[in-house]
Amino acid sequence: MGCTAETTAAAIRAAADAIAVNRAELTSLDRAIGDGDHGDNLARGFAAVITKLDAEVPATPGAVLKLVATTLISTVGGASGPLFGTAFLRAAAAAGEAAELDAATVAAALGAARDGVVSRGKAEPADKTMVDALTPAVDAAEAAARNGGDVAAVLAAAAEAAEGGAVATTPLQARKGRASYLGARSIGHVDPGSRSSAYLLRAFAAAAAG
Ligand code: ADP
Ligand code: MG
């Protein structure tokens, strides 16, 4: 089955739940190498998204993604608000006006989201940012779509790769964002934004699997 406005909204609700459940962990990861607000930032943003979805679910997957984008941009703040906002905005543009997204379009939307984060934040691979979770996720999603996987399979592949990418940030030294101020002391910790990215993708995958 493809991805409709209703299933997209359900995936966003699952993501909001995952952020709420893991809020303290995300904030404590950010306390180690940042300013200790990442979980709180995202929880505030996704709570605002849910309030809007409770009022009305937009008509298409693209419109749902755009609502998420504008809400995160206006409520999250910090580095991650504009970055995740841009990600959802680019995903919305890739989804266009379609009423239903197929697996290839979902993979393309993930790719567009990652490209948006890179163009906004200028992080390169191995700079220890959310890009290090998103890039393997995009590669895995595109491979799954090419191999005939459905939307659930594409998102499951993306989630697994993102989880690996997040763990793989541990030995890296941060070269972007607040964590870069710590220099070598940023080594030995998981990047919070890569972990939250993996939680979002895992929640989307679980929602798509039903
Ligand atoms: P802030 O650093 O402003 O407090 P958050 O704590 O919400 O914002 O988010 C921190 C996360 O943002 C980092 O863990 C990292 O993944 C991500 N991040 C920071 N700067 C960049 C960047 N230039 N490109 C990509 N991701 C970034
Ligand atoms: Mg922070």
GROMACS .gro file of C-alpha atoms and ligand atoms in nm:
model
  238
    1MET     CA    1   0.000   0.000   0.000
    2GLY     CA    2   0.115   0.354  -0.071
    3CYS     CA    3   0.133   0.638   0.169
    4THR     CA    4  -0.182   0.855   0.205
    5ALA     CA    5  -0.252   1.171   0.404
    6GLU     CA    6  -0.401   0.953   0.678
    7THR     CA    7  -0.106   0.713   0.698
    8THR     CA    8   0.138   1.006   0.683
    9ALA     CA    9  -0.042   1.169   0.975
   10ALA     CA   10  -0.032   0.837   1.164
   11ALA     CA   11   0.344   0.816   1.102
   12ILE     CA   12   0.391   1.168   1.234
   13ARG     CA   13   0.190   1.080   1.546
   14ALA     CA   14   0.414   0.776   1.599
   15ALA     CA   15   0.719   1.002   1.560
   16ALA     CA   16   0.581   1.246   1.817
   17ASP     CA   17   0.528   0.956   2.059
   18ALA     CA   18   0.884   0.833   2.003
   19ILE     CA   19   1.026   1.178   2.070
   20ALA     CA   20   0.818   1.212   2.387
   21VAL     CA   21   0.926   0.867   2.513
   22ASN     CA   22   1.294   0.932   2.435
   23ARG     CA   23   1.299   1.299   2.528
   24ALA     CA   24   1.514   1.255   2.839
   25GLU     CA   25   1.768   1.039   2.657
   26LEU     CA   26   1.799   1.290   2.371
   27THR     CA   27   1.842   1.574   2.615
   28SER     CA   28   2.104   1.384   2.811
   29LEU     CA   29   2.300   1.306   2.492
   30ASP     CA   30   2.291   1.679   2.419
   31ARG     CA   31   2.401   1.755   2.775
   32ALA     CA   32   2.719   1.555   2.710
   33ILE     CA   33   2.828   1.743   2.397
   34GLY     CA   34   2.589   2.039   2.362
   35ASP     CA   35   2.360   2.251   2.575
   36GLY     CA   36   2.118   1.982   2.695
   37ASP     CA   37   1.803   2.085   2.513
   38HIS     CA   38   1.766   1.856   2.209
   39GLY     CA   39   1.493   1.629   2.348
   40ASP     CA   40   1.305   1.925   2.493
   41ASN     CA   41   1.332   2.119   2.165
   42LEU     CA   42   1.190   1.833   1.958
   43ALA     CA   43   0.925   1.738   2.213
   44ARG     CA   44   0.795   2.096   2.210
   45GLY     CA   45   0.788   2.100   1.830
   46PHE     CA   46   0.615   1.765   1.785
   47ALA     CA   47   0.359   1.848   2.057
   48ALA     CA   48   0.268   2.158   1.854
   49VAL     CA   49   0.243   1.943   1.540
   50ILE     CA   50   0.002   1.704   1.713
   51THR     CA   51  -0.217   1.993   1.829
   52LYS     CA   52  -0.249   2.101   1.465
   53LEU     CA   53  -0.315   1.747   1.336
   54ASP     CA   54  -0.583   1.703   1.602
   55ALA     CA   55  -0.756   2.011   1.463
   56GLU     CA   56  -0.735   1.902   1.098
   57VAL     CA   57  -0.542   1.652   0.887
   58PRO     CA   58  -0.434   1.818   0.559
   59ALA     CA   59  -0.559   1.658   0.235
   60THR     CA   60  -0.237   1.509   0.092
   61PRO     CA   61   0.085   1.353   0.227
   62GLY     CA   62   0.274   1.657   0.096
   63ALA     CA   63   0.046   1.894   0.284
   64VAL     CA   64   0.090   1.694   0.606
   65LEU     CA   65   0.470   1.712   0.565
   66LYS     CA   66   0.451   2.085   0.498
   67LEU     CA   67   0.246   2.141   0.814
   68VAL     CA   68   0.512   1.952   1.010
   69ALA     CA   69   0.785   2.164   0.851
   70THR     CA   70   0.631   2.503   0.923
   71THR     CA   71   0.539   2.402   1.277
   72LEU     CA   72   0.886   2.270   1.360
   73ILE     CA   73   1.049   2.582   1.214
   74SER     CA   74   0.833   2.809   1.428
   75THR     CA   75   0.851   2.608   1.754
   76VAL     CA   76   1.174   2.409   1.785
   77GLY     CA   77   1.446   2.674   1.772
   78GLY     CA   78   1.814   2.589   1.811
   79ALA     CA   79   2.009   2.437   1.526
   80SER     CA   80   1.779   2.141   1.484
   81GLY     CA   81   1.453   2.335   1.431
   82PRO     CA   82   1.550   2.493   1.098
   83LEU     CA   83   1.732   2.173   0.996
   84PHE     CA   84   1.441   1.934   1.059
   85GLY     CA   85   1.204   2.203   0.927
   86THR     CA   86   1.399   2.219   0.602
   87ALA     CA   87   1.405   1.838   0.585
   88PHE     CA   88   1.026   1.813   0.608
   89LEU     CA   89   0.980   2.106   0.368
   90ARG     CA   90   1.196   1.938   0.102
   91ALA     CA   91   1.017   1.606   0.161
   92ALA     CA   92   0.686   1.789   0.113
   93ALA     CA   93   0.809   1.935  -0.216
   94ALA     CA   94   0.916   1.589  -0.335
   95ALA     CA   95   0.572   1.452  -0.242
   96GLY     CA   96   0.404   1.728  -0.442
   97GLU     CA   97   0.026   1.720  -0.476
   98ALA     CA   98  -0.004   1.341  -0.501
   99ALA     CA   99  -0.283   1.178  -0.298
  100GLU     CA  100  -0.071   0.866  -0.248
  101LEU     CA  101   0.307   0.813  -0.247
  102ASP     CA  102   0.469   0.494  -0.371
  103ALA     CA  103   0.790   0.343  -0.233
  104ALA     CA  104   1.015   0.517  -0.488
  105THR     CA  105   0.864   0.855  -0.404
  106VAL     CA  106   0.909   0.794  -0.031
  107ALA     CA  107   1.277   0.713  -0.093
  108ALA     CA  108   1.310   1.024  -0.312
  109ALA     CA  109   1.146   1.237  -0.041
  110LEU     CA  110   1.398   1.106   0.213
  111GLY     CA  111   1.679   1.193  -0.024
  112ALA     CA  112   1.538   1.544  -0.071
  113ALA     CA  113   1.510   1.583   0.308
  114ARG     CA  114   1.875   1.488   0.357
  115ASP     CA  115   1.984   1.720   0.075
  116GLY     CA  116   1.792   2.002   0.242
  117VAL     CA  117   1.972   1.945   0.572
  118VAL     CA  118   2.307   1.946   0.392
  119SER     CA  119   2.233   2.263   0.198
  120ARG     CA  120   2.110   2.441   0.511
  121GLY     CA  121   2.374   2.321   0.760
  122LYS     CA  122   2.670   2.255   0.529
  123ALA     CA  123   2.771   1.943   0.723
  124GLU     CA  124   2.991   1.694   0.544
  125PRO     CA  125   2.990   1.320   0.607
  126ALA     CA  126   3.155   1.229   0.941
  127ASP     CA  127   3.111   1.581   1.086
  128LYS     CA  128   2.910   1.405   1.362
  129THR     CA  129   2.566   1.545   1.280
  130MET     CA  130   2.223   1.416   1.185
  131VAL     CA  131   2.357   1.390   0.829
  132ASP     CA  132   2.551   1.083   0.945
  133ALA     CA  133   2.222   0.908   1.023
  134LEU     CA  134   2.029   1.047   0.726
  135THR     CA  135   2.280   0.962   0.455
  136PRO     CA  136   2.300   0.587   0.519
  137ALA     CA  137   1.921   0.594   0.562
  138VAL     CA  138   1.876   0.748   0.216
  139ASP     CA  139   2.117   0.500   0.058
  140ALA     CA  140   1.933   0.206   0.217
  141ALA     CA  141   1.590   0.346   0.127
  142GLU     CA  142   1.689   0.394  -0.238
  143ALA     CA  143   1.831   0.042  -0.255
  144ALA     CA  144   1.515  -0.105  -0.101
  145ALA     CA  145   1.295   0.085  -0.347
  146ARG     CA  146   1.509  -0.029  -0.642
  147ASN     CA  147   1.475  -0.387  -0.523
  148GLY     CA  148   1.097  -0.362  -0.530
  149GLY     CA  149   1.036  -0.299  -0.161
  150ASP     CA  150   0.708  -0.140  -0.056
  151VAL     CA  151   0.680   0.177   0.157
  152ALA     CA  152   0.712  -0.020   0.482
  153ALA     CA  153   1.024  -0.200   0.355
  154VAL     CA  154   1.181   0.126   0.236
  155LEU     CA  155   1.124   0.291   0.574
  156ALA     CA  156   1.242  -0.016   0.767
  157ALA     CA  157   1.567  -0.018   0.568
  158ALA     CA  158   1.608   0.356   0.630
  159ALA     CA  159   1.547   0.318   1.005
  160GLU     CA  160   1.796   0.036   1.044
  161ALA     CA  161   2.065   0.224   0.853
  162ALA     CA  162   1.999   0.543   1.052
  163GLU     CA  163   2.038   0.352   1.379
  164GLY     CA  164   2.374   0.222   1.258
  165GLY     CA  165   2.472   0.569   1.143
  166ALA     CA  166   2.385   0.720   1.481
  167VAL     CA  167   2.596   0.465   1.669
  168ALA     CA  168   2.880   0.524   1.423
  169THR     CA  169   2.896   0.893   1.524
  170THR     CA  170   3.037   0.789   1.864
  171PRO     CA  171   3.409   0.786   1.774
  172LEU     CA  172   3.383   1.098   1.556
  173GLN     CA  173   3.494   1.447   1.652
  174ALA     CA  174   3.220   1.705   1.592
  175ARG     CA  175   3.295   1.963   1.324
  176LYS     CA  176   2.955   2.137   1.308
  177GLY     CA  177   2.716   2.284   1.562
  178ARG     CA  178   2.769   2.338   1.934
  179ALA     CA  179   2.941   2.004   1.983
  180SER     CA  180   3.228   2.127   1.763
  181TYR     CA  181   3.319   2.378   2.037
  182LEU     CA  182   3.431   2.080   2.248
  183GLY     CA  183   3.691   1.970   1.995
  184ALA     CA  184   3.832   1.628   2.084
  185ARG     CA  185   3.610   1.612   2.394
  186SER     CA  186   3.313   1.547   2.163
  187ILE     CA  187   3.465   1.204   2.086
  188GLY     CA  188   3.302   0.908   2.260
  189HIS     CA  189   2.940   1.028   2.257
  190VAL     CA  190   2.650   0.963   2.019
  191ASP     CA  191   2.539   1.275   1.832
  192PRO     CA  192   2.191   1.368   1.962
  193GLY     CA  193   2.052   1.475   1.624
  194SER     CA  194   2.159   1.151   1.461
  195ARG     CA  195   1.985   0.958   1.738
  196SER     CA  196   1.663   1.160   1.706
  197SER     CA  197   1.672   1.115   1.328
  198ALA     CA  198   1.690   0.739   1.380
  199TYR     CA  199   1.396   0.754   1.625
  200LEU     CA  200   1.187   0.944   1.369
  201LEU     CA  201   1.263   0.696   1.092
  202ARG     CA  202   1.200   0.394   1.319
  203ALA     CA  203   0.862   0.543   1.415
  204PHE     CA  204   0.773   0.602   1.047
  205ALA     CA  205   0.871   0.242   0.968
  206ALA     CA  206   0.666   0.100   1.254
  207ALA     CA  207   0.363   0.307   1.151
  208ALA     CA  208   0.398   0.197   0.787
  209ALA     CA  209   0.423  -0.168   0.894
  210GLY     CA  210   0.089  -0.122   1.071
  211ADP     P1  211   2.133   2.339   1.944
  211ADP     O1  212   2.267   2.277   1.904
  211ADP     O2  213   2.112   2.475   1.883
  211ADP     O3  214   2.111   2.337   2.091
  211ADP     P2  215   1.973   2.101   1.919
  211ADP     O4  216   2.035   2.062   2.048
  211ADP     O5  217   1.825   2.093   1.911
  211ADP     O6  218   2.020   2.246   1.876
  211ADP     O7  219   2.030   2.008   1.803
  211ADP     C1  220   2.163   1.964   1.799
  211ADP     C2  221   2.181   1.870   1.681
  211ADP     O8  222   2.170   1.942   1.560
  211ADP     C3  223   2.318   1.804   1.675
  211ADP     O9  224   2.321   1.685   1.751
  211ADP     C4  225   2.338   1.777   1.526
  211ADP    O10  226   2.290   1.648   1.488
  211ADP     C5  227   2.250   1.880   1.461
  211ADP     N1  228   2.327   1.983   1.394
  211ADP     C6  229   2.386   2.091   1.449
  211ADP     N2  230   2.447   2.164   1.353
  211ADP     C7  231   2.429   2.099   1.236
  211ADP     C8  232   2.466   2.124   1.098
  211ADP     N3  233   2.535   2.232   1.063
  211ADP     N4  234   2.426   2.034   1.005
  211ADP     C9  235   2.355   1.925   1.039
  211ADP     N5  236   2.315   1.897   1.165
  211ADP    C10  237   2.352   1.982   1.262
  212MG      MG  238   2.117   2.163   2.202
   0.00000   0.00000   0.00000
